Short mmCIF file of N, CA, C and O and ligand atoms in Angstrom, two decimals:
data_model
loop_
_atom_site.label_atom_id
_atom_site.label_comp_id
_atom_site.label_asym_id
_atom_site.label_seq_id
_atom_site.Cartn_x
_atom_site.Cartn_y
_atom_site.Cartn_z
N MET A 1 -69.54 -129.98 97.73
CA MET A 1 -69.05 -131.12 96.57
C MET A 1 -68.84 -132.24 97.13
O MET A 1 -68.39 -132.30 98.67
N ILE A 2 -69.86 -133.70 96.81
CA ILE A 2 -69.91 -134.75 97.55
C ILE A 2 -68.54 -135.46 96.58
O ILE A 2 -68.96 -135.10 95.46
N GLU A 3 -68.24 -136.40 97.22
CA GLU A 3 -67.20 -137.56 96.40
C GLU A 3 -67.71 -138.73 96.47
O GLU A 3 -68.74 -139.05 97.76
N THR A 4 -68.22 -139.04 95.05
CA THR A 4 -68.38 -140.80 94.92
C THR A 4 -68.20 -141.53 94.17
O THR A 4 -67.24 -141.18 93.32
N LYS A 5 -68.37 -142.90 94.22
CA LYS A 5 -67.39 -143.45 93.07
C LYS A 5 -68.04 -144.45 92.80
O LYS A 5 -67.89 -145.31 91.76
N PHE A 6 -69.50 -144.57 92.31
CA PHE A 6 -70.66 -145.32 91.90
C PHE A 6 -70.84 -144.88 90.15
O PHE A 6 -70.40 -143.17 89.70
N LYS A 7 -70.96 -145.47 89.30
CA LYS A 7 -71.58 -144.87 87.88
C LYS A 7 -73.13 -144.70 88.35
O LYS A 7 -73.50 -145.01 88.77
N PHE A 8 -73.34 -144.19 87.08
CA PHE A 8 -74.69 -143.59 87.83
C PHE A 8 -75.74 -144.33 87.62
O PHE A 8 -76.36 -145.55 86.37
N THR A 9 -76.26 -144.53 88.62
CA THR A 9 -77.92 -145.77 88.70
C THR A 9 -78.47 -144.91 89.30
O THR A 9 -78.65 -143.56 89.55
N LEU A 10 -79.53 -145.89 90.15
CA LEU A 10 -80.69 -145.20 90.19
C LEU A 10 -80.63 -144.76 91.91
O LEU A 10 -80.74 -143.80 92.53
N GLU A 11 -79.47 -145.58 92.51
CA GLU A 11 -78.91 -144.74 93.91
C GLU A 11 -78.03 -143.27 93.66
O GLU A 11 -78.22 -142.83 94.59
N LEU A 12 -77.00 -143.48 92.43
CA LEU A 12 -76.90 -142.43 92.38
C LEU A 12 -77.61 -141.01 92.24
O LEU A 12 -77.38 -139.87 92.54
N GLU A 13 -78.78 -140.84 91.34
CA GLU A 13 -79.64 -140.76 90.91
C GLU A 13 -80.44 -140.07 92.46
O GLU A 13 -80.14 -138.40 92.63
N GLU A 14 -80.13 -140.98 93.16
CA GLU A 14 -80.69 -140.53 94.91
C GLU A 14 -79.42 -139.39 95.57
O GLU A 14 -79.94 -138.70 96.36
N GLU A 15 -78.86 -139.77 95.44
CA GLU A 15 -77.75 -139.06 95.66
C GLU A 15 -77.47 -137.66 94.79
O GLU A 15 -77.26 -136.76 95.99
N LEU A 16 -77.84 -137.35 93.58
CA LEU A 16 -77.91 -136.35 93.35
C LEU A 16 -79.12 -135.10 93.67
O LEU A 16 -79.03 -134.26 94.18
N PHE A 17 -80.40 -136.19 93.89
CA PHE A 17 -81.58 -135.57 94.93
C PHE A 17 -81.38 -135.12 96.21
O PHE A 17 -81.42 -133.92 96.44
N THR A 18 -80.62 -135.84 97.04
CA THR A 18 -80.08 -135.62 98.49
C THR A 18 -79.10 -134.04 98.23
O THR A 18 -79.49 -133.56 99.44
N ALA A 19 -77.99 -134.34 97.30
CA ALA A 19 -77.14 -133.14 97.16
C ALA A 19 -78.61 -131.87 96.69
O ALA A 19 -77.73 -130.74 97.17
N ALA A 20 -79.39 -132.02 95.84
CA ALA A 20 -79.90 -130.99 95.46
C ALA A 20 -80.90 -130.63 96.98
O ALA A 20 -81.29 -129.16 96.97
N GLU A 21 -81.37 -131.15 97.62
CA GLU A 21 -82.24 -131.06 98.60
C GLU A 21 -81.10 -129.98 99.88
O GLU A 21 -81.79 -129.29 100.28
N LEU A 22 -79.94 -130.50 99.63
CA LEU A 22 -78.74 -129.20 100.94
C LEU A 22 -79.03 -127.89 100.09
O LEU A 22 -78.95 -127.44 100.91
N ALA A 23 -78.79 -127.92 98.42
CA ALA A 23 -78.71 -126.70 97.91
C ALA A 23 -80.15 -125.64 98.34
O ALA A 23 -79.57 -124.93 98.06
N LEU A 24 -81.09 -126.31 98.04
CA LEU A 24 -82.12 -125.46 97.79
C LEU A 24 -82.22 -124.93 99.38
O LEU A 24 -82.85 -124.10 99.41
N LYS A 25 -82.14 -125.72 100.20
CA LYS A 25 -81.64 -124.69 102.01
C LYS A 25 -80.97 -123.65 101.53
O LYS A 25 -81.43 -122.43 102.05
N ASN A 26 -80.24 -123.34 100.73
CA ASN A 26 -79.13 -122.08 100.54
C ASN A 26 -79.63 -121.13 99.06
O ASN A 26 -79.57 -120.27 99.15
N SER A 27 -81.25 -121.04 98.83
CA SER A 27 -81.90 -120.65 97.54
C SER A 27 -82.00 -118.92 97.74
O SER A 27 -82.24 -118.70 99.43
N TYR A 28 -81.33 -118.06 97.05
CA TYR A 28 -81.69 -116.55 97.72
C TYR A 28 -82.74 -116.60 96.48
O TYR A 28 -81.81 -116.05 95.69
N SER A 29 -83.63 -116.24 97.10
CA SER A 29 -85.09 -116.22 95.76
C SER A 29 -85.91 -115.19 96.82
O SER A 29 -87.35 -115.37 96.47
N PRO A 30 -85.32 -114.20 97.38
CA PRO A 30 -86.26 -113.18 97.92
C PRO A 30 -87.02 -112.58 96.93
O PRO A 30 -88.43 -111.87 97.89
N TYR A 31 -87.18 -112.26 95.99
CA TYR A 31 -88.15 -111.59 94.56
C TYR A 31 -88.85 -112.63 94.12
O TYR A 31 -90.27 -112.39 94.15
N SER A 32 -88.39 -113.66 93.54
CA SER A 32 -90.03 -114.82 93.25
C SER A 32 -90.00 -115.44 94.23
O SER A 32 -91.42 -116.23 93.88
N LYS A 33 -89.26 -115.81 95.18
CA LYS A 33 -89.54 -116.93 96.16
C LYS A 33 -89.92 -118.50 95.67
O LYS A 33 -90.24 -119.32 96.19
N LYS A 34 -89.27 -118.50 94.54
CA LYS A 34 -88.99 -120.16 94.27
C LYS A 34 -87.75 -119.88 94.06
O LYS A 34 -86.70 -119.79 93.90
N LYS A 35 -87.95 -121.46 95.60
CA LYS A 35 -86.63 -122.48 95.52
C LYS A 35 -86.08 -123.49 94.20
O LYS A 35 -86.82 -123.64 94.09
N VAL A 36 -84.95 -123.24 93.65
CA VAL A 36 -84.28 -124.23 92.69
C VAL A 36 -83.20 -124.27 92.85
O VAL A 36 -82.41 -123.63 93.50
N ALA A 37 -83.01 -125.73 92.94
CA ALA A 37 -81.60 -126.45 93.55
C ALA A 37 -81.38 -127.44 92.29
O ALA A 37 -82.27 -127.48 91.32
N ALA A 38 -79.67 -127.50 91.90
CA ALA A 38 -79.49 -128.33 91.19
C ALA A 38 -78.16 -129.13 91.70
O ALA A 38 -77.74 -129.09 92.46
N ALA A 39 -77.66 -130.76 90.93
CA ALA A 39 -76.96 -131.10 91.21
C ALA A 39 -76.56 -131.95 90.30
O ALA A 39 -77.42 -131.97 89.26
N ILE A 40 -75.09 -131.92 90.28
CA ILE A 40 -74.44 -132.34 88.72
C ILE A 40 -73.48 -133.28 89.12
O ILE A 40 -72.87 -133.15 90.46
N LEU A 41 -73.30 -134.46 88.54
CA LEU A 41 -72.80 -135.60 88.47
C LEU A 41 -71.33 -135.15 87.34
O LEU A 41 -71.56 -135.23 86.10
N CYS A 42 -70.13 -135.26 88.02
CA CYS A 42 -69.04 -135.15 86.88
C CYS A 42 -68.64 -136.95 86.58
O CYS A 42 -68.49 -137.25 87.78
N LYS A 43 -68.09 -136.67 85.71
CA LYS A 43 -67.52 -137.93 84.86
C LYS A 43 -66.38 -138.22 86.71
O LYS A 43 -66.11 -139.56 86.54
N SER A 44 -65.98 -137.34 87.00
CA SER A 44 -65.02 -137.84 87.82
C SER A 44 -65.58 -138.44 89.09
O SER A 44 -64.69 -139.20 89.80
N GLY A 45 -66.72 -138.59 88.85
CA GLY A 45 -67.39 -139.09 90.50
C GLY A 45 -68.11 -138.31 91.66
O GLY A 45 -68.48 -138.51 92.63
N LYS A 46 -67.65 -136.96 90.93
CA LYS A 46 -68.06 -135.85 92.11
C LYS A 46 -69.32 -135.10 91.78
O LYS A 46 -69.53 -135.15 90.95
N ILE A 47 -69.87 -134.94 92.84
CA ILE A 47 -71.18 -134.24 92.53
C ILE A 47 -70.89 -132.75 93.16
O ILE A 47 -70.62 -132.58 94.10
N TYR A 48 -71.37 -131.77 92.02
CA TYR A 48 -71.18 -130.60 92.60
C TYR A 48 -72.79 -130.10 92.77
O TYR A 48 -73.74 -130.09 91.83
N TYR A 49 -73.37 -128.97 93.61
CA TYR A 49 -74.75 -128.48 93.63
C TYR A 49 -74.59 -127.16 94.15
O TYR A 49 -73.42 -126.77 94.31
N GLY A 50 -75.57 -126.26 93.73
CA GLY A 50 -76.08 -124.82 93.71
C GLY A 50 -77.30 -124.82 93.63
O GLY A 50 -78.35 -125.38 93.28
N CYS A 51 -77.21 -123.10 93.83
CA CYS A 51 -79.31 -122.50 93.95
C CYS A 51 -79.39 -121.90 93.38
O CYS A 51 -78.04 -120.70 92.65
N ASN A 52 -80.18 -120.94 93.16
CA ASN A 52 -80.56 -120.10 92.42
C ASN A 52 -80.07 -118.97 93.29
O ASN A 52 -79.97 -118.86 94.56
N ILE A 53 -79.14 -117.60 92.73
CA ILE A 53 -79.25 -116.84 93.17
C ILE A 53 -80.10 -115.52 92.83
O ILE A 53 -79.08 -114.70 91.65
N GLU A 54 -80.92 -114.85 93.11
CA GLU A 54 -81.63 -113.63 93.08
C GLU A 54 -80.81 -111.95 92.76
O GLU A 54 -80.03 -112.21 93.80
N ASN A 55 -81.13 -111.42 92.43
CA ASN A 55 -80.74 -110.20 92.07
C ASN A 55 -81.75 -108.97 92.25
O ASN A 55 -82.62 -109.12 91.68
N ALA A 56 -81.46 -108.03 92.57
CA ALA A 56 -82.55 -106.75 92.75
C ALA A 56 -83.03 -106.43 91.42
O ALA A 56 -83.69 -105.56 91.40
N SER A 57 -81.60 -106.77 90.80
CA SER A 57 -81.99 -105.98 89.40
C SER A 57 -82.91 -107.09 88.24
O SER A 57 -83.21 -106.76 86.85
N TYR A 58 -82.84 -108.14 89.17
CA TYR A 58 -83.51 -109.22 88.38
C TYR A 58 -82.71 -109.76 87.43
O TYR A 58 -82.61 -111.23 86.92
N GLY A 59 -82.19 -108.85 86.05
CA GLY A 59 -81.44 -109.72 84.95
C GLY A 59 -80.15 -110.44 85.49
O GLY A 59 -79.66 -111.30 84.96
N ALA A 60 -79.69 -109.72 86.89
CA ALA A 60 -78.69 -110.43 86.90
C ALA A 60 -78.50 -111.59 87.90
O ALA A 60 -78.00 -112.57 88.28
N THR A 61 -79.81 -111.92 88.13
CA THR A 61 -80.06 -113.83 88.65
C THR A 61 -79.65 -114.67 88.08
O THR A 61 -79.17 -114.86 87.03
N ASN A 62 -78.66 -115.82 89.02
CA ASN A 62 -78.24 -116.65 88.53
C ASN A 62 -79.16 -117.91 89.06
O ASN A 62 -79.34 -118.29 89.78
N CYS A 63 -79.58 -119.10 87.60
CA CYS A 63 -80.26 -120.07 87.89
C CYS A 63 -79.14 -121.41 88.45
O CYS A 63 -78.32 -120.96 88.58
N ALA A 64 -79.96 -121.83 89.46
CA ALA A 64 -79.29 -123.34 90.42
C ALA A 64 -78.54 -123.72 89.43
O ALA A 64 -77.21 -124.61 89.60
N GLU A 65 -78.92 -123.93 87.62
CA GLU A 65 -77.80 -125.33 87.17
C GLU A 65 -76.86 -124.37 87.06
O GLU A 65 -75.82 -125.28 87.14
N ARG A 66 -76.98 -123.26 86.37
CA ARG A 66 -75.63 -122.46 86.06
C ARG A 66 -74.56 -122.30 87.50
O ARG A 66 -73.55 -122.68 87.47
N THR A 67 -75.34 -122.32 88.57
CA THR A 67 -74.63 -121.96 89.85
C THR A 67 -73.46 -123.57 90.01
O THR A 67 -72.37 -123.59 89.90
N ALA A 68 -74.63 -124.54 89.75
CA ALA A 68 -73.68 -125.99 90.13
C ALA A 68 -72.73 -126.08 89.28
O ALA A 68 -71.59 -126.37 89.79
N LEU A 69 -73.35 -125.99 87.43
CA LEU A 69 -72.24 -126.15 87.11
C LEU A 69 -70.87 -125.15 87.43
O LEU A 69 -69.60 -125.46 86.68
N PHE A 70 -71.20 -123.91 87.44
CA PHE A 70 -70.08 -122.78 87.52
C PHE A 70 -69.18 -123.10 88.62
O PHE A 70 -67.91 -123.27 88.31
N LYS A 71 -69.48 -123.62 89.56
CA LYS A 71 -68.91 -124.44 90.72
C LYS A 71 -68.11 -125.15 90.32
O LYS A 71 -67.14 -125.41 90.52
N ALA A 72 -68.41 -126.55 89.54
CA ALA A 72 -67.62 -127.39 88.83
C ALA A 72 -66.60 -127.21 87.41
O ALA A 72 -65.45 -127.73 88.15
N VAL A 73 -66.92 -126.46 86.99
CA VAL A 73 -65.79 -125.94 86.27
C VAL A 73 -65.42 -125.24 86.44
O VAL A 73 -63.90 -125.72 86.36
N SER A 74 -65.13 -124.30 87.58
CA SER A 74 -64.18 -123.79 88.39
C SER A 74 -63.25 -124.48 89.21
O SER A 74 -62.44 -123.74 89.19
N GLU A 75 -63.66 -125.21 89.54
CA GLU A 75 -62.66 -126.15 90.42
C GLU A 75 -62.10 -127.15 89.38
O GLU A 75 -61.47 -128.68 89.55
N GLY A 76 -62.36 -126.84 88.22
CA GLY A 76 -61.54 -128.00 86.99
C GLY A 76 -62.15 -129.43 86.48
O GLY A 76 -61.44 -129.54 85.57
N GLU A 77 -63.20 -129.19 86.62
CA GLU A 77 -64.19 -130.37 86.04
C GLU A 77 -64.51 -129.82 84.39
O GLU A 77 -64.76 -128.87 84.14
N ARG A 78 -64.79 -130.63 83.64
CA ARG A 78 -65.23 -130.70 82.08
C ARG A 78 -65.93 -131.56 81.52
O ARG A 78 -66.68 -130.95 80.48
N ASN A 79 -65.93 -132.63 82.25
CA ASN A 79 -66.87 -133.80 81.73
C ASN A 79 -68.39 -134.07 83.14
O ASN A 79 -67.86 -134.45 84.04
N PHE A 80 -69.30 -134.52 82.25
CA PHE A 80 -70.28 -134.35 83.27
C PHE A 80 -71.11 -135.76 83.11
O PHE A 80 -71.46 -135.71 81.68
N SER A 81 -71.85 -136.25 83.79
CA SER A 81 -72.92 -137.57 83.23
C SER A 81 -74.26 -136.82 83.48
O SER A 81 -75.23 -137.73 82.60
N ALA A 82 -74.05 -136.42 84.26
CA ALA A 82 -76.04 -135.90 84.76
C ALA A 82 -76.36 -134.75 85.68
O ALA A 82 -75.47 -134.24 86.20
N ILE A 83 -77.31 -134.19 85.52
CA ILE A 83 -77.96 -133.43 86.29
C ILE A 83 -79.36 -133.28 86.69
O ILE A 83 -80.51 -133.97 85.85
N LEU A 84 -79.65 -133.01 88.01
CA LEU A 84 -80.90 -133.25 88.45
C LEU A 84 -81.17 -132.00 89.41
O LEU A 84 -80.58 -131.09 89.59
N ILE A 85 -82.17 -131.45 88.47
CA ILE A 85 -82.89 -129.71 89.18
C ILE A 85 -84.27 -130.27 89.85
O ILE A 85 -85.16 -131.17 89.35
N LEU A 86 -83.85 -129.43 91.22
CA LEU A 86 -85.25 -129.91 92.14
C LEU A 86 -85.54 -128.29 92.52
O LEU A 86 -85.13 -127.64 92.52
N THR A 87 -87.32 -128.39 92.33
CA THR A 87 -88.10 -127.35 92.63
C THR A 87 -89.09 -128.22 93.37
O THR A 87 -89.28 -128.78 93.95
N GLN A 88 -89.76 -126.40 94.02
CA GLN A 88 -90.70 -126.84 94.72
C GLN A 88 -91.91 -126.91 94.48
O GLN A 88 -92.90 -126.84 95.25
N SER A 89 -91.95 -126.73 93.11
CA SER A 89 -93.45 -126.66 92.24
C SER A 89 -94.40 -127.95 92.20
O SER A 89 -93.77 -129.26 92.76
N ARG A 90 -94.87 -127.43 91.65
CA ARG A 90 -96.27 -128.65 91.81
C ARG A 90 -95.61 -129.50 90.78
O ARG A 90 -96.20 -131.03 91.03
N GLU A 91 -95.23 -129.73 88.97
CA GLU A 91 -94.38 -129.90 88.49
C GLU A 91 -93.41 -129.93 88.33
O GLU A 91 -92.98 -128.41 88.70
N PRO A 92 -92.52 -130.90 87.60
CA PRO A 92 -90.88 -130.27 87.77
C PRO A 92 -91.00 -129.01 86.81
O PRO A 92 -91.11 -129.11 85.78
N TRP A 93 -89.64 -128.55 87.06
CA TRP A 93 -89.71 -126.97 86.15
C TRP A 93 -88.16 -127.52 85.33
O TRP A 93 -86.97 -128.19 85.30
N PRO A 94 -88.08 -127.05 83.99
CA PRO A 94 -87.27 -127.58 82.92
C PRO A 94 -86.85 -126.48 82.80
O PRO A 94 -86.77 -125.09 83.37
N PRO A 95 -85.07 -126.41 82.44
CA PRO A 95 -84.10 -126.02 83.04
C PRO A 95 -84.80 -124.36 81.84
O PRO A 95 -84.93 -124.61 80.83
N CYS A 96 -84.51 -123.46 81.95
CA CYS A 96 -84.28 -122.00 81.04
C CYS A 96 -83.61 -121.93 79.85
O CYS A 96 -82.52 -123.23 79.84
N GLY A 97 -84.00 -121.26 78.81
CA GLY A 97 -83.20 -121.17 77.64
C GLY A 97 -81.46 -121.41 77.86
O GLY A 97 -80.91 -121.51 77.21
N ILE A 98 -81.22 -120.30 78.56
CA ILE A 98 -79.78 -119.69 78.69
C ILE A 98 -79.04 -121.13 79.46
O ILE A 98 -78.26 -121.44 78.88
N CYS A 99 -79.83 -121.48 80.19
CA CYS A 99 -79.50 -122.95 81.16
C CYS A 99 -79.10 -124.37 80.25
O CYS A 99 -78.12 -124.33 80.05
N ARG A 100 -80.08 -123.84 79.67
CA ARG A 100 -79.90 -125.17 78.31
C ARG A 100 -78.69 -124.50 77.57
O ARG A 100 -78.12 -125.88 76.92
N GLN A 101 -78.38 -123.82 77.06
CA GLN A 101 -77.07 -123.57 76.20
C GLN A 101 -75.83 -123.83 77.11
O GLN A 101 -75.16 -124.18 76.69
N VAL A 102 -76.01 -123.35 78.35
CA VAL A 102 -74.76 -123.66 78.83
C VAL A 102 -74.33 -124.83 79.17
O VAL A 102 -73.27 -125.11 79.06
N LEU A 103 -75.36 -125.38 79.42
CA LEU A 103 -75.16 -127.34 79.85
C LEU A 103 -74.56 -127.75 78.47
O LEU A 103 -74.14 -128.54 78.49
N LEU A 104 -75.24 -127.39 76.92
CA LEU A 104 -74.84 -128.09 75.91
C LEU A 104 -73.29 -127.85 75.81
O LEU A 104 -72.61 -128.71 74.97
N GLU A 105 -72.66 -126.97 76.41
CA GLU A 105 -71.52 -126.75 76.32
C GLU A 105 -70.49 -127.51 76.72
O GLU A 105 -69.29 -127.77 76.37
N PHE A 106 -71.40 -128.52 77.67
CA PHE A 106 -70.29 -129.29 78.65
C PHE A 106 -70.95 -130.38 79.12
O PHE A 106 -70.39 -131.57 79.20
N PHE A 107 -71.92 -130.96 78.43
CA PHE A 107 -72.58 -132.42 78.53
C PHE A 107 -72.72 -133.02 77.43
O PHE A 107 -73.11 -132.04 75.92
N ASP A 108 -73.09 -134.30 77.36
CA ASP A 108 -73.26 -134.67 76.11
C ASP A 108 -75.09 -134.91 75.73
O ASP A 108 -75.60 -134.64 76.94
N LEU A 109 -75.03 -134.72 74.52
CA LEU A 109 -76.75 -134.66 74.32
C LEU A 109 -77.56 -135.95 74.79
O LEU A 109 -78.55 -135.48 75.26
N GLN A 110 -77.06 -137.21 74.86
CA GLN A 110 -77.77 -137.79 75.73
C GLN A 110 -77.72 -138.06 77.04
O GLN A 110 -78.68 -139.14 77.89
N SER A 111 -77.36 -137.33 78.11
CA SER A 111 -76.90 -136.80 79.28
C SER A 111 -78.31 -137.40 79.76
O SER A 111 -79.26 -136.02 79.60
N PRO A 112 -78.32 -138.03 81.02
CA PRO A 112 -79.76 -137.79 82.07
C PRO A 112 -79.89 -136.40 82.28
O PRO A 112 -79.15 -135.57 83.19
N VAL A 113 -81.38 -135.35 82.05
CA VAL A 113 -81.56 -134.73 83.00
C VAL A 113 -82.90 -134.49 83.88
O VAL A 113 -84.05 -135.09 82.89
N ILE A 114 -82.52 -134.68 84.90
CA ILE A 114 -83.56 -135.08 85.75
C ILE A 114 -84.44 -134.15 86.38
O ILE A 114 -83.70 -133.10 87.12
N LEU A 115 -85.73 -134.26 86.29
CA LEU A 115 -86.28 -132.68 87.17
C LEU A 115 -87.27 -133.19 87.69
O LEU A 115 -88.40 -134.17 87.94
N ALA A 116 -87.27 -132.91 89.12
CA ALA A 116 -87.83 -133.53 90.34
C ALA A 116 -88.32 -132.25 91.57
O ALA A 116 -88.05 -131.08 91.50
N THR A 117 -89.39 -132.67 91.96
CA THR A 117 -89.87 -131.85 92.82
C THR A 117 -89.91 -132.15 94.18
O THR A 117 -89.62 -133.80 94.37
N THR A 118 -90.31 -131.51 95.31
CA THR A 118 -89.74 -131.83 97.02
C THR A 118 -90.81 -132.49 96.91
O THR A 118 -91.17 -133.33 98.09
N GLN A 119 -92.04 -132.79 96.10
CA GLN A 119 -93.45 -133.49 96.62
C GLN A 119 -92.96 -135.13 95.84
O GLN A 119 -93.99 -135.30 96.02
N GLY A 120 -92.11 -135.01 95.48
CA GLY A 120 -91.82 -136.64 94.51
C GLY A 120 -92.13 -137.21 93.43
O GLY A 120 -91.82 -138.47 93.09
N LYS A 121 -92.80 -135.80 92.38
CA LYS A 121 -92.64 -135.67 91.22
C LYS A 121 -91.19 -136.05 90.38
O LYS A 121 -90.47 -135.41 90.86
N ARG A 122 -91.11 -137.00 89.41
CA ARG A 122 -89.65 -136.60 88.69
C ARG A 122 -90.00 -137.03 87.02
O ARG A 122 -90.84 -137.77 86.93
N LYS A 123 -89.47 -136.48 86.20
CA LYS A 123 -89.26 -136.89 85.02
C LYS A 123 -88.08 -136.43 84.59
O LYS A 123 -86.82 -136.24 84.65
N LYS A 124 -87.67 -137.85 83.81
CA LYS A 124 -86.11 -137.84 83.30
C LYS A 124 -86.16 -137.29 81.23
O LYS A 124 -86.97 -138.42 80.64
N THR A 125 -85.20 -136.79 81.16
CA THR A 125 -85.56 -136.27 79.86
C THR A 125 -83.72 -136.64 79.51
O THR A 125 -83.11 -136.68 80.34
N THR A 126 -83.76 -135.65 78.40
CA THR A 126 -82.39 -135.44 77.94
C THR A 126 -81.75 -134.16 77.34
O THR A 126 -82.56 -133.27 77.11
N LEU A 127 -80.53 -133.57 77.30
CA LEU A 127 -80.61 -132.29 77.02
C LEU A 127 -80.96 -132.65 75.35
O LEU A 127 -81.20 -131.31 74.52
N LYS A 128 -80.76 -133.74 74.64
CA LYS A 128 -81.16 -133.86 72.96
C LYS A 128 -82.24 -133.49 72.77
O LYS A 128 -82.88 -132.72 71.93
N LYS A 129 -83.53 -134.11 73.62
CA LYS A 129 -84.72 -133.89 73.55
C LYS A 129 -84.81 -132.29 73.84
O LYS A 129 -85.71 -131.81 73.46
N LEU A 130 -84.56 -131.52 75.10
CA LEU A 130 -84.69 -130.55 75.49
C LEU A 130 -83.90 -129.34 74.54
O LEU A 130 -84.61 -128.43 74.08
N CYS A 131 -83.17 -129.66 73.81
CA CYS A 131 -82.86 -128.66 72.84
C CYS A 131 -82.47 -129.37 71.24
O CYS A 131 -81.19 -129.41 70.97
N PRO A 132 -83.53 -129.38 70.89
CA PRO A 132 -83.51 -129.86 69.05
C PRO A 132 -82.84 -128.39 68.21
O PRO A 132 -83.28 -127.80 68.79
N ASP A 133 -81.83 -129.29 67.11
CA ASP A 133 -81.30 -128.10 66.51
C ASP A 133 -80.45 -127.15 67.10
O ASP A 133 -80.91 -126.27 66.88
N SER A 134 -79.81 -127.60 68.23
CA SER A 134 -79.18 -126.78 69.05
C SER A 134 -78.06 -126.41 68.36
O SER A 134 -77.16 -126.99 67.58
N PHE A 135 -77.39 -125.21 68.70
CA PHE A 135 -76.02 -124.31 68.14
C PHE A 135 -75.22 -124.90 69.72
O PHE A 135 -75.07 -125.14 70.42
N SER A 136 -74.08 -125.38 69.21
CA SER A 136 -72.44 -125.50 69.89
C SER A 136 -71.48 -125.57 69.27
O SER A 136 -71.18 -124.99 68.29
N LYS A 137 -70.47 -126.36 69.93
CA LYS A 137 -69.01 -126.00 69.48
C LYS A 137 -68.90 -127.14 68.21
O LYS A 137 -67.70 -126.58 66.98
N LYS A 138 -69.79 -127.80 68.25
CA LYS A 138 -69.45 -128.51 67.29
C LYS A 138 -70.03 -127.80 65.84
O LYS A 138 -69.79 -128.19 64.96
N ASN A 139 -70.88 -126.68 65.56
CA ASN A 139 -70.82 -125.94 64.78
C ASN A 139 -69.38 -125.17 64.29
O ASN A 139 -69.73 -124.52 62.97
N LEU A 140 -68.94 -125.07 64.85
CA LEU A 140 -67.98 -124.19 64.92
C LEU A 140 -66.38 -124.55 63.96
O LEU A 140 -66.48 -125.86 63.83
N1 LIG B 1 -85.20 -120.30 87.86
C1 LIG B 1 -83.85 -121.51 87.98
O1 LIG B 1 -83.15 -121.23 88.94
N2 LIG B 1 -83.92 -122.08 86.66
C2 LIG B 1 -83.94 -122.54 85.74
O2 LIG B 1 -83.97 -122.97 84.54
C3 LIG B 1 -85.65 -121.70 85.65
C4 LIG B 1 -85.23 -120.68 86.93
C5 LIG B 1 -85.01 -119.68 88.64
C6 LIG B 1 -83.99 -118.35 88.78
C7 LIG B 1 -85.14 -117.05 89.48
O3 LIG B 1 -84.28 -116.92 90.73
C8 LIG B 1 -86.62 -118.22 89.59
O4 LIG B 1 -86.42 -119.39 89.75
C9 LIG B 1 -88.04 -117.54 89.22
O5 LIG B 1 -87.52 -117.15 87.60
#
């Protein structure tokens, strides 16, 4: 966890990138050999980061986005400003369906979702674009 006092700016996007780079080193991905990391900016100003954690059963694998988010939620965070997802792939990876649903629980639809590669590609999107017609607590 990193403490920061900035509002969401390009500078802060770089802080998320740096945090994700740290997390990428810890990726436990012996099966897919695909390292993934995520860094999340909380409205409190803190940044949490995490990596994918694979499992021999495959199905018990935890994606980087959920690792980062669960770390933050478990520390009492509930409100989030942005997430950056980092991969070593040629093109940036969007979050999987399970992660989209989990992000929807805590992020505003307009929140920036930054998809980045270690080779310097970046794509900026929002949860709203990634999750059209989504189901969330607003439906209950
Ligand atoms: N993965 C993530 O960490 N996040 C995603 O949203 C997509 C997939 C991980 C899971 C697995 O360890 C590897 O990438 C290949 O699917």
